[in-house]
Amino acid sequence: MSYVDEVLDRVKAKNASEPEFLQAVEEVLDSLRPVIDANEETYRREAILERLTEPDRQFKFRVPWVDDKGQVQVNTGYRIQFNNSIGPYKGGLRLHPSVNTGIIKFLGFEQIFKNSLTGLPIGGGKGGADFDPKGKSDREVMAFCQSFMTELCKYIGADVDVPAGDIGTGAREIGYMFGQYKKIKSVYEGVLTGKGLTYGGSLARTEATGYGLLYITQELMKCHGESMEGKTVVISGAGNVAIYATQKAQQMGAKVVTCSDSTGWIYDPEGIDVELLKEVKEVKRARLTEYAAARKSAEYHEGRGVWSVKCDIALPCATQNELLIDDAKALVANGCKAVCEGANMPTTIDATKYFQENGVWFIGGKAANAGGVATSALEMTQNSERLSWTFEEVDSKLQQIMVNIYHNIDDAAKRYGQEGNYVMGANIAGFEKVANAMIAQGVV
Ligand code: NDP
Ligand code: 2IT
């Protein structure tokens, strides 16, 4: 049996109750076959794949806090430090009721390769809690964040592990967590990224994931003799990534006609009004029905359905496994040319294959949404040199990073005779750097 298949079997047997983690591992290991086969003896002797699929360590802890009625609530917190071969652990904190060990492990595992692709010195990690910020008062969110950080602060540090935002964790949550870290440790350091601009945050970090997604999509189109101008774009989600992806797509001359949240979706043939969407989601923290109520051209639909809308480009920006095989079939039938993932693992493996087999240019999240963590790394750099760069400086570095990622993954795919397979290219390019660093550093 090949080394890849052996490790896959072992990972499946060992993590049977973690379907998202298995899905992420399968996707990566499967596409690494040509690289592993070419160096099987070394990789097998070094147990590279076993070491990559086993986190360095994982923390799981109780998070007690008091709600506005005086009732004590208990959540479960996580931080999984996956691999620090090329830099301190780096990755977001997800606050969502669905969070469990398997979800954090899939995100932490993917973060290793994504962070490597940025070209910056950051390792892979992820964390979060099964806490739902929705419908909570600011005081309740603060109580939760303080309790969460009271435990988390034992495991992180500016040169150790640097968390950031993800689903449910935005500037408000990062602020409360940063305050608590500082109070307990008496250290003012860049231990978190996505901080507010008055206390060490970087300009353009808020926009970075969505903007980065469009920079790589634009490069993809350009390299196929196309542009963003006049294209119809379908986007899912209505959070941080979706909002700034919409904004940048519009700045590039495309028309974004959808957005969605966990209860329903909007079709707006005139193009999404980003300022209104920001008001509804960032300020009021309300449902999309409020967007529809305020905008004549918008239709609101319950449930899911954005992928049924005819488009040139689809950008899934909500959550994992939100684009299924039937959605892929509908997009292909409607003439969609390109799919780039703003979210982490939003497309199922069979849907991804369907796109690739039907000539759709497909860039997976590890490459396409790397602009967020790349800009987090730029925030770390600014914190280390105790300086703040201008928006234009950060944004131009972000653009360059995304263009470089596109060409690196394109080249890696070509090197292995798989031109246009950007999923394989991303996994290979991300893997090679980490594997080399692991071997150079010995058995640790
Ligand atoms: P937000 O919390 O800001 O927004 C998430 C959006 O997705 C919301 O509209 C939310 O709807 C929707 N959503 C979340 N979970 C579900 C679900 N189970 N079913 C349907 N809709 C859902 O998160 P972000 O925009 O930051 O993150 C979106 C994706 O991008 C995630 O996969 C994240 O891991 C990834 N990502 C984020 C980065 C960042 O810098 N923030 C960087 C790289 C990737 P509702 O409000 O109703 O829950
Ligand atoms: O999935 C991701 O890359 C993020 N949520 C951002 C991580 C970070 O450290 O900025």
Short mmCIF file of C-alpha atoms and ligand atoms in Angstrom, two decimals:
data_model
loop_
_atom_site.label_atom_id
_atom_site.label_comp_id
_atom_site.label_asym_id
_atom_site.label_seq_id
_atom_site.Cartn_x
_atom_site.Cartn_y
_atom_site.Cartn_z
CA MET A 1 0.00 0.00 0.00
CA SER A 2 1.29 3.50 -0.75
CA TYR A 3 2.51 5.64 2.13
CA VAL A 4 -0.34 8.13 1.54
CA ASP A 5 -2.99 5.38 1.73
CA GLU A 6 -1.41 3.88 4.83
CA VAL A 7 -1.49 7.22 6.66
CA LEU A 8 -5.01 7.99 5.42
CA ASP A 9 -6.25 4.68 6.84
CA ARG A 10 -4.54 5.34 10.14
CA VAL A 11 -5.92 8.89 10.38
CA LYS A 12 -9.44 7.63 9.59
CA ALA A 13 -9.28 4.91 12.23
CA LYS A 14 -7.94 7.30 14.83
CA ASN A 15 -10.28 10.24 14.19
CA ALA A 16 -13.48 8.47 13.12
CA SER A 17 -15.73 10.91 14.97
CA GLU A 18 -14.27 14.00 13.28
CA PRO A 19 -15.68 14.12 9.72
CA GLU A 20 -14.53 17.65 8.90
CA PHE A 21 -10.97 16.87 9.97
CA LEU A 22 -10.97 13.69 7.89
CA GLN A 23 -12.30 15.60 4.89
CA ALA A 24 -9.52 18.20 5.17
CA VAL A 25 -6.81 15.54 5.58
CA GLU A 26 -8.13 13.47 2.70
CA GLU A 27 -8.17 16.44 0.36
CA VAL A 28 -4.58 17.40 1.21
CA LEU A 29 -3.01 13.94 1.30
CA ASP A 30 -4.76 12.81 -1.85
CA SER A 31 -3.41 15.77 -3.81
CA LEU A 32 0.11 15.36 -2.38
CA ARG A 33 0.47 11.90 -3.95
CA PRO A 34 2.85 12.96 -6.76
CA VAL A 35 5.21 14.71 -4.31
CA ILE A 36 5.11 11.92 -1.75
CA ASP A 37 5.53 9.21 -4.38
CA ALA A 38 8.61 10.99 -5.73
CA ASN A 39 10.27 11.02 -2.26
CA GLU A 40 8.44 8.20 -0.54
CA GLU A 41 11.45 6.73 1.26
CA THR A 42 12.47 9.97 2.96
CA TYR A 43 8.96 11.05 3.88
CA ARG A 44 8.11 7.61 5.23
CA ARG A 45 11.29 7.37 7.30
CA GLU A 46 10.71 10.87 8.66
CA ALA A 47 7.01 10.05 9.32
CA ILE A 48 6.21 13.44 7.82
CA LEU A 49 2.53 12.71 7.18
CA GLU A 50 1.96 11.18 10.62
CA ARG A 51 3.57 14.22 12.23
CA LEU A 52 1.60 16.65 10.06
CA THR A 53 -1.75 15.06 10.89
CA GLU A 54 -1.16 14.94 14.66
CA PRO A 55 -1.36 18.36 16.38
CA ASP A 56 1.63 19.43 18.48
CA ARG A 57 -0.85 19.81 21.36
CA GLN A 58 -4.50 20.62 21.99
CA PHE A 59 -6.16 22.45 24.85
CA LYS A 60 -9.82 22.01 25.78
CA PHE A 61 -11.16 23.93 28.73
CA ARG A 62 -14.23 25.08 30.67
CA VAL A 63 -15.39 28.66 30.12
CA PRO A 64 -17.83 29.74 32.87
CA TRP A 65 -19.46 33.17 32.69
CA VAL A 66 -22.50 34.95 34.13
CA ASP A 67 -25.38 36.04 31.87
CA ASP A 68 -27.51 39.17 32.31
CA LYS A 69 -30.01 37.31 34.50
CA GLY A 70 -27.30 36.29 36.95
CA GLN A 71 -27.29 32.72 35.67
CA VAL A 72 -23.93 30.96 35.32
CA GLN A 73 -23.35 29.59 31.81
CA VAL A 74 -20.68 27.09 30.82
CA ASN A 75 -19.05 26.77 27.38
CA THR A 76 -16.16 24.69 26.09
CA GLY A 77 -13.05 26.48 24.82
CA TYR A 78 -10.37 25.09 22.47
CA ARG A 79 -6.93 25.97 21.19
CA ILE A 80 -5.16 23.50 18.95
CA GLN A 81 -1.50 24.20 18.19
CA PHE A 82 -0.92 22.18 15.08
CA ASN A 83 2.52 22.90 13.67
CA ASN A 84 5.13 25.60 14.38
CA SER A 85 7.88 24.54 11.98
CA ILE A 86 7.97 27.82 10.08
CA GLY A 87 6.80 30.28 12.75
CA PRO A 88 4.67 30.77 15.87
CA TYR A 89 1.23 29.13 15.76
CA LYS A 90 -1.21 31.46 14.00
CA GLY A 91 -4.91 31.15 13.30
CA GLY A 92 -8.31 32.45 14.28
CA LEU A 93 -10.79 31.81 17.08
CA ARG A 94 -14.23 30.63 16.02
CA LEU A 95 -17.21 31.37 18.27
CA HIS A 96 -20.17 29.33 17.03
CA PRO A 97 -22.45 26.70 18.63
CA SER A 98 -21.20 24.07 16.15
CA VAL A 99 -17.59 24.26 17.37
CA ASN A 100 -16.06 20.97 18.51
CA THR A 101 -12.64 19.29 18.44
CA GLY A 102 -13.05 18.04 14.84
CA ILE A 103 -13.96 21.47 13.48
CA ILE A 104 -11.03 23.17 15.20
CA LYS A 105 -8.70 20.40 14.02
CA PHE A 106 -9.78 20.75 10.39
CA LEU A 107 -9.27 24.51 10.55
CA GLY A 108 -5.91 24.18 12.33
CA PHE A 109 -4.69 21.57 9.85
CA GLU A 110 -5.59 23.73 6.84
CA GLN A 111 -3.99 26.73 8.49
CA ILE A 112 -0.55 25.05 8.31
CA PHE A 113 -0.59 25.02 4.50
CA LYS A 114 -2.38 28.35 4.09
CA ASN A 115 0.10 30.13 6.34
CA SER A 116 2.99 28.55 4.48
CA LEU A 117 1.55 29.81 1.18
CA THR A 118 1.60 33.41 2.40
CA GLY A 119 5.40 33.26 2.34
CA LEU A 120 5.48 34.73 5.85
CA PRO A 121 6.87 33.07 9.01
CA ILE A 122 3.70 31.71 10.64
CA GLY A 123 2.80 28.21 11.81
CA GLY A 124 -0.68 26.69 12.01
CA GLY A 125 -3.20 26.75 14.87
CA LYS A 126 -6.87 27.39 15.54
CA GLY A 127 -9.22 27.78 18.49
CA GLY A 128 -12.61 28.89 19.60
CA ALA A 129 -15.61 27.88 21.65
CA ASP A 130 -19.17 26.61 21.28
CA PHE A 131 -20.36 30.03 22.46
CA ASP A 132 -22.94 31.84 20.31
CA PRO A 133 -22.43 35.63 20.34
CA LYS A 134 -25.76 36.07 18.53
CA GLY A 135 -28.40 37.77 20.66
CA LYS A 136 -25.98 38.32 23.58
CA SER A 137 -25.53 41.75 25.16
CA ASP A 138 -22.12 43.46 24.97
CA ARG A 139 -21.67 42.75 28.67
CA GLU A 140 -22.36 39.05 28.18
CA VAL A 141 -19.90 38.91 25.28
CA MET A 142 -17.31 40.65 27.47
CA ALA A 143 -17.91 38.22 30.34
CA PHE A 144 -17.44 35.28 28.02
CA CYS A 145 -14.32 36.72 26.35
CA GLN A 146 -12.69 37.52 29.69
CA SER A 147 -13.31 34.03 31.04
CA PHE A 148 -12.11 32.46 27.78
CA MET A 149 -8.88 34.48 27.86
CA THR A 150 -8.31 33.77 31.56
CA GLU A 151 -7.52 30.21 30.52
CA LEU A 152 -6.23 30.79 26.97
CA CYS A 153 -3.56 33.27 28.14
CA LYS A 154 -1.58 30.37 29.64
CA TYR A 155 -0.88 28.96 26.21
CA ILE A 156 -0.35 31.94 23.89
CA GLY A 157 2.13 34.81 23.44
CA ALA A 158 3.47 37.12 20.73
CA ASP A 159 6.26 34.64 19.86
CA VAL A 160 4.34 31.49 20.80
CA ASP A 161 0.83 31.49 19.41
CA VAL A 162 -1.10 34.48 18.04
CA PRO A 163 -4.89 34.02 17.68
CA ALA A 164 -7.19 36.27 15.62
CA GLY A 165 -10.81 36.46 14.44
CA ASP A 166 -12.92 33.91 12.58
CA ILE A 167 -16.68 33.22 12.50
CA GLY A 168 -18.30 35.05 15.43
CA THR A 169 -15.06 36.74 16.50
CA GLY A 170 -14.64 40.31 15.25
CA ALA A 171 -13.12 43.54 16.54
CA ARG A 172 -15.39 43.63 19.62
CA GLU A 173 -14.41 40.16 20.83
CA ILE A 174 -10.69 40.67 20.04
CA GLY A 175 -10.78 43.91 22.05
CA TYR A 176 -12.22 42.26 25.16
CA MET A 177 -9.78 39.35 24.88
CA PHE A 178 -6.78 41.65 24.40
CA GLY A 179 -7.78 43.67 27.47
CA GLN A 180 -8.00 40.56 29.63
CA TYR A 181 -4.65 39.18 28.37
CA LYS A 182 -2.96 42.47 29.23
CA LYS A 183 -4.56 42.59 32.67
CA ILE A 184 -3.52 39.06 33.63
CA LYS A 185 -0.05 38.98 32.08
CA SER A 186 0.89 42.65 32.56
CA VAL A 187 2.46 42.57 29.12
CA TYR A 188 1.56 44.84 26.22
CA GLU A 189 2.36 42.72 23.19
CA GLY A 190 0.88 41.74 19.86
CA VAL A 191 -0.61 38.52 21.17
CA LEU A 192 -3.73 38.83 19.02
CA THR A 193 -4.29 40.24 15.53
CA GLY A 194 -7.36 41.99 14.22
CA LYS A 195 -6.96 44.50 17.06
CA GLY A 196 -8.55 47.95 16.99
CA LEU A 197 -6.57 50.70 15.29
CA THR A 198 -5.98 52.62 18.54
CA TYR A 199 -4.21 49.69 20.23
CA GLY A 200 -1.93 48.00 17.73
CA GLY A 201 -4.29 46.88 14.97
CA SER A 202 -3.30 47.12 11.33
CA LEU A 203 -5.08 49.19 8.74
CA ALA A 204 -6.65 46.94 6.08
CA ARG A 205 -6.84 43.85 8.34
CA THR A 206 -10.64 44.19 8.50
CA GLU A 207 -10.86 44.21 4.71
CA ALA A 208 -7.98 41.82 4.06
CA THR A 209 -9.64 38.43 3.59
CA GLY A 210 -12.34 39.71 1.23
CA TYR A 211 -9.97 42.04 -0.64
CA GLY A 212 -7.34 39.30 -0.91
CA LEU A 213 -9.94 36.92 -2.32
CA LEU A 214 -10.69 39.40 -5.08
CA TYR A 215 -7.01 40.10 -5.78
CA ILE A 216 -6.37 36.41 -6.44
CA THR A 217 -9.62 36.04 -8.41
CA GLN A 218 -8.63 39.00 -10.55
CA GLU A 219 -5.20 37.48 -11.22
CA LEU A 220 -6.84 34.17 -12.14
CA MET A 221 -9.14 35.94 -14.61
CA LYS A 222 -6.29 38.02 -16.02
CA CYS A 223 -4.18 34.92 -16.65
CA HIS A 224 -7.10 33.46 -18.61
CA GLY A 225 -7.48 36.60 -20.72
CA GLU A 226 -10.50 37.87 -18.77
CA SER A 227 -11.21 40.71 -16.36
CA MET A 228 -13.59 41.37 -13.48
CA GLU A 229 -15.26 44.24 -15.34
CA GLY A 230 -18.93 43.56 -16.02
CA LYS A 231 -18.92 40.08 -14.45
CA THR A 232 -21.86 38.84 -12.39
CA VAL A 233 -20.69 37.49 -9.03
CA VAL A 234 -22.59 35.36 -6.55
CA ILE A 235 -21.39 35.51 -2.93
CA SER A 236 -22.61 33.57 0.11
CA GLY A 237 -22.34 34.83 3.69
CA ALA A 238 -22.87 38.31 5.05
CA GLY A 239 -20.03 38.54 7.53
CA ASN A 240 -16.52 39.96 7.47
CA VAL A 241 -15.27 38.03 4.43
CA ALA A 242 -18.46 38.38 2.35
CA ILE A 243 -18.85 42.12 2.98
CA TYR A 244 -15.33 43.11 1.90
CA ALA A 245 -15.31 40.64 -0.98
CA THR A 246 -18.47 42.33 -2.23
CA GLN A 247 -16.94 45.77 -1.81
CA LYS A 248 -13.75 44.94 -3.71
CA ALA A 249 -15.59 43.07 -6.48
CA GLN A 250 -17.71 46.17 -7.04
CA GLN A 251 -14.63 48.41 -7.04
CA MET A 252 -13.27 46.16 -9.80
CA GLY A 253 -16.39 46.74 -11.89
CA ALA A 254 -18.22 43.47 -11.20
CA LYS A 255 -21.82 43.18 -10.04
CA VAL A 256 -22.46 41.14 -6.88
CA VAL A 257 -26.08 40.03 -6.80
CA THR A 258 -26.39 37.85 -3.66
CA CYS A 259 -25.49 37.49 -0.01
CA SER A 260 -26.75 35.08 2.67
CA ASP A 261 -26.80 34.27 6.36
CA SER A 262 -27.80 31.21 8.35
CA THR A 263 -31.50 31.90 7.94
CA GLY A 264 -31.92 33.14 4.37
CA TRP A 265 -30.49 34.87 1.31
CA ILE A 266 -30.84 38.00 -0.78
CA TYR A 267 -31.08 38.32 -4.54
CA ASP A 268 -30.48 41.91 -5.55
CA PRO A 269 -30.31 42.26 -9.35
CA GLU A 270 -29.25 45.91 -9.05
CA GLY A 271 -26.17 44.83 -7.11
CA ILE A 272 -25.71 44.51 -3.33
CA ASP A 273 -25.67 47.85 -1.50
CA VAL A 274 -22.55 47.33 0.63
CA GLU A 275 -23.13 50.32 2.89
CA LEU A 276 -26.61 49.03 3.72
CA LEU A 277 -25.28 45.50 4.28
CA LYS A 278 -22.60 46.87 6.64
CA GLU A 279 -25.21 48.84 8.56
CA VAL A 280 -27.47 45.76 8.93
CA LYS A 281 -24.67 43.30 9.83
CA GLU A 282 -21.83 45.27 11.44
CA VAL A 283 -23.82 47.93 13.30
CA LYS A 284 -27.28 46.51 14.01
CA ARG A 285 -26.17 42.84 14.03
CA ALA A 286 -29.58 42.11 12.46
CA ARG A 287 -31.01 39.56 10.00
CA LEU A 288 -31.02 39.99 6.21
CA THR A 289 -34.77 40.62 6.28
CA GLU A 290 -33.79 44.15 7.38
CA TYR A 291 -31.71 44.55 4.23
CA ALA A 292 -34.68 43.48 2.10
CA ALA A 293 -37.01 45.81 3.99
CA ALA A 294 -34.73 48.77 3.28
CA ARG A 295 -34.07 48.06 -0.42
CA LYS A 296 -36.69 47.94 -3.14
CA SER A 297 -34.67 45.90 -5.65
CA ALA A 298 -33.91 43.09 -3.17
CA GLU A 299 -35.74 39.78 -2.86
CA TYR A 300 -35.42 37.83 0.41
CA HIS A 301 -35.66 34.03 0.37
CA GLU A 302 -35.74 31.70 3.38
CA GLY A 303 -33.18 28.89 3.56
CA ARG A 304 -30.27 28.41 1.15
CA GLY A 305 -30.18 29.07 -2.59
CA VAL A 306 -27.50 31.51 -3.76
CA TRP A 307 -25.87 28.89 -6.01
CA SER A 308 -29.01 28.68 -8.16
CA VAL A 309 -28.42 32.24 -9.39
CA LYS A 310 -26.79 32.60 -12.83
CA CYS A 311 -23.29 34.04 -12.57
CA ASP A 312 -19.79 34.19 -14.05
CA ILE A 313 -17.99 33.83 -10.72
CA ALA A 314 -19.03 32.20 -7.41
CA LEU A 315 -17.35 33.08 -4.12
CA PRO A 316 -18.47 31.00 -1.12
CA CYS A 317 -17.73 33.13 1.98
CA ALA A 318 -19.86 31.67 4.81
CA THR A 319 -18.81 28.30 6.24
CA GLN A 320 -17.66 24.72 5.59
CA ASN A 321 -19.62 22.40 3.30
CA GLU A 322 -22.03 25.05 2.09
CA LEU A 323 -21.53 24.27 -1.62
CA LEU A 324 -22.67 20.72 -2.43
CA ILE A 325 -22.61 18.60 -5.57
CA ASP A 326 -26.06 19.73 -6.73
CA ASP A 327 -24.99 23.35 -6.28
CA ALA A 328 -21.89 22.68 -8.39
CA LYS A 329 -24.08 21.14 -11.10
CA ALA A 330 -26.38 24.18 -11.07
CA LEU A 331 -23.43 26.60 -11.30
CA VAL A 332 -21.84 24.69 -14.19
CA ALA A 333 -25.18 24.48 -16.01
CA ASN A 334 -25.53 28.25 -15.60
CA GLY A 335 -22.13 28.93 -17.18
CA CYS A 336 -20.10 29.80 -14.07
CA LYS A 337 -16.42 30.13 -15.04
CA ALA A 338 -14.59 30.51 -11.74
CA VAL A 339 -15.05 29.53 -8.09
CA CYS A 340 -12.72 30.91 -5.42
CA GLU A 341 -13.23 30.06 -1.75
CA GLY A 342 -13.40 32.91 0.78
CA ALA A 343 -14.52 30.53 3.51
CA ASN A 344 -12.57 27.51 4.80
CA MET A 345 -13.56 24.27 3.02
CA PRO A 346 -16.96 25.57 1.81
CA THR A 347 -17.00 23.17 -1.16
CA THR A 348 -17.39 19.43 -0.64
CA ILE A 349 -14.82 17.12 -2.26
CA ASP A 350 -17.27 15.79 -4.88
CA ALA A 351 -18.39 19.32 -5.79
CA THR A 352 -14.74 20.39 -6.16
CA LYS A 353 -14.06 17.45 -8.49
CA TYR A 354 -17.16 18.30 -10.50
CA PHE A 355 -15.92 21.85 -11.04
CA GLN A 356 -12.47 20.64 -12.07
CA GLU A 357 -13.86 18.03 -14.46
CA ASN A 358 -16.12 20.62 -16.06
CA GLY A 359 -13.47 23.21 -16.77
CA VAL A 360 -14.35 25.63 -13.96
CA TRP A 361 -11.25 27.42 -12.59
CA PHE A 362 -11.30 26.53 -8.91
CA ILE A 363 -9.06 28.03 -6.21
CA GLY A 364 -9.50 26.52 -2.73
CA GLY A 365 -9.58 28.46 0.52
CA LYS A 366 -6.01 27.73 1.58
CA ALA A 367 -4.85 29.96 -1.26
CA ALA A 368 -7.86 32.17 -1.91
CA ASN A 369 -8.58 33.32 1.65
CA ALA A 370 -4.94 33.57 2.79
CA GLY A 371 -5.06 37.37 2.58
CA GLY A 372 -6.57 37.56 6.07
CA VAL A 373 -3.85 35.68 7.88
CA ALA A 374 -1.18 37.26 5.66
CA THR A 375 -2.31 40.69 6.82
CA SER A 376 -2.37 39.39 10.39
CA ALA A 377 1.30 38.55 9.91
CA LEU A 378 1.83 42.11 8.65
CA GLU A 379 0.13 43.31 11.85
CA MET A 380 2.62 41.21 13.86
CA THR A 381 5.49 42.83 11.94
CA GLN A 382 4.18 46.32 12.67
CA ASN A 383 3.75 45.44 16.37
CA SER A 384 7.33 44.14 16.53
CA GLU A 385 8.78 47.28 15.03
CA ARG A 386 6.30 49.44 17.02
CA LEU A 387 5.18 51.23 13.88
CA SER A 388 1.94 51.50 11.90
CA TRP A 389 1.91 51.44 8.14
CA THR A 390 -0.58 53.34 5.98
CA PHE A 391 -3.61 51.63 4.46
CA GLU A 392 -2.01 51.87 1.02
CA GLU A 393 1.21 50.25 2.24
CA VAL A 394 -0.57 47.28 3.78
CA ASP A 395 -3.01 46.94 0.89
CA SER A 396 -0.24 46.94 -1.73
CA LYS A 397 1.68 44.27 0.20
CA LEU A 398 -1.54 42.24 0.39
CA GLN A 399 -2.04 42.54 -3.37
CA GLN A 400 1.52 41.42 -4.03
CA ILE A 401 1.14 38.45 -1.66
CA MET A 402 -2.06 37.28 -3.38
CA VAL A 403 -0.57 37.61 -6.87
CA ASN A 404 2.50 35.65 -5.68
CA ILE A 405 0.27 32.94 -4.22
CA TYR A 406 -1.54 32.59 -7.53
CA HIS A 407 1.69 32.14 -9.47
CA ASN A 408 3.22 29.81 -6.85
CA ILE A 409 0.24 27.46 -6.91
CA ASP A 410 -0.01 27.66 -10.69
CA ASP A 411 3.70 26.82 -11.03
CA ALA A 412 3.51 23.97 -8.49
CA ALA A 413 0.62 22.38 -10.41
CA LYS A 414 2.52 22.73 -13.68
CA ARG A 415 5.67 21.19 -12.16
CA TYR A 416 3.70 18.02 -11.52
CA GLY A 417 1.99 18.02 -14.92
CA GLN A 418 -1.37 19.14 -13.50
CA GLU A 419 -1.80 22.57 -15.07
CA GLY A 420 -4.91 24.33 -13.81
CA ASN A 421 -5.29 22.10 -10.74
CA TYR A 422 -4.92 24.93 -8.23
CA VAL A 423 -6.03 22.73 -5.32
CA MET A 424 -3.12 20.40 -5.92
CA GLY A 425 -0.78 23.32 -6.57
CA ALA A 426 -1.71 24.99 -3.28
CA ASN A 427 -1.34 21.84 -1.24
CA ILE A 428 2.01 21.03 -2.81
CA ALA A 429 3.45 24.54 -2.50
CA GLY A 430 2.23 24.83 1.10
CA PHE A 431 3.51 21.38 2.02
CA GLU A 432 7.01 21.59 0.53
CA LYS A 433 8.15 24.48 2.70
CA VAL A 434 6.75 22.98 5.92
CA ALA A 435 8.13 19.50 5.19
CA ASN A 436 11.60 20.89 4.47
CA ALA A 437 11.56 22.86 7.72
CA MET A 438 10.40 19.81 9.69
CA ILE A 439 13.14 17.60 8.30
CA ALA A 440 15.80 20.28 8.90
CA GLN A 441 14.71 20.65 12.54
CA GLY A 442 14.94 16.95 13.35
CA VAL A 443 12.52 14.70 15.20
CA VAL A 444 10.67 17.10 17.51
P1 NDP B 1 -18.53 36.10 10.24
O1 NDP B 1 -18.93 35.56 11.55
O2 NDP B 1 -18.19 37.54 10.11
O3 NDP B 1 -19.63 35.77 9.14
C1 NDP B 1 -20.01 34.46 8.89
C2 NDP B 1 -21.15 34.48 7.88
O4 NDP B 1 -21.43 33.15 7.47
C3 NDP B 1 -22.43 35.01 8.47
O5 NDP B 1 -23.18 35.63 7.46
C4 NDP B 1 -23.11 33.75 8.97
O6 NDP B 1 -24.52 33.88 9.10
C5 NDP B 1 -22.74 32.77 7.92
N1 NDP B 1 -22.67 31.44 8.54
C6 NDP B 1 -21.85 31.04 9.52
N2 NDP B 1 -22.10 29.78 9.87
C7 NDP B 1 -23.09 29.37 9.10
C8 NDP B 1 -23.77 28.16 8.99
N3 NDP B 1 -23.47 27.11 9.76
N4 NDP B 1 -24.74 28.08 8.06
C9 NDP B 1 -25.04 29.14 7.28
N5 NDP B 1 -24.42 30.34 7.35
C10 NDP B 1 -23.46 30.44 8.24
O7 NDP B 1 -17.29 35.19 9.78
P2 NDP B 1 -16.19 35.48 8.67
O8 NDP B 1 -16.79 36.24 7.55
O9 NDP B 1 -14.99 35.97 9.33
O10 NDP B 1 -15.87 33.99 8.18
C11 NDP B 1 -16.53 33.38 7.06
C12 NDP B 1 -15.68 32.23 6.57
O11 NDP B 1 -14.39 32.71 6.17
C13 NDP B 1 -15.37 31.13 7.59
O12 NDP B 1 -15.27 29.89 6.92
C14 NDP B 1 -14.01 31.53 8.12
O13 NDP B 1 -13.32 30.43 8.68
C15 NDP B 1 -13.36 32.01 6.84
N6 NDP B 1 -12.21 32.90 6.98
C16 NDP B 1 -12.26 34.04 7.71
C17 NDP B 1 -11.17 34.87 7.77
C18 NDP B 1 -11.20 36.17 8.50
O14 NDP B 1 -10.21 36.89 8.45
N7 NDP B 1 -12.28 36.54 9.15
C19 NDP B 1 -9.91 34.53 7.11
C20 NDP B 1 -9.98 33.34 6.30
C21 NDP B 1 -11.09 32.57 6.26
P3 NDP B 1 -25.15 34.12 10.56
O15 NDP B 1 -24.71 35.48 10.97
O16 NDP B 1 -26.61 33.98 10.37
O17 NDP B 1 -24.57 33.04 11.42
O1 2IT B 2 -9.03 31.17 8.61
C1 2IT B 2 -8.23 32.11 8.76
O2 2IT B 2 -7.21 32.19 8.07
C2 2IT B 2 -8.56 33.16 9.72
N1 2IT B 2 -9.61 33.09 10.35
C3 2IT B 2 -7.60 34.28 9.97
C4 2IT B 2 -6.49 33.85 10.89
C5 2IT B 2 -5.57 34.95 11.34
O3 2IT B 2 -4.71 34.62 12.18
O4 2IT B 2 -5.68 36.09 10.89
#
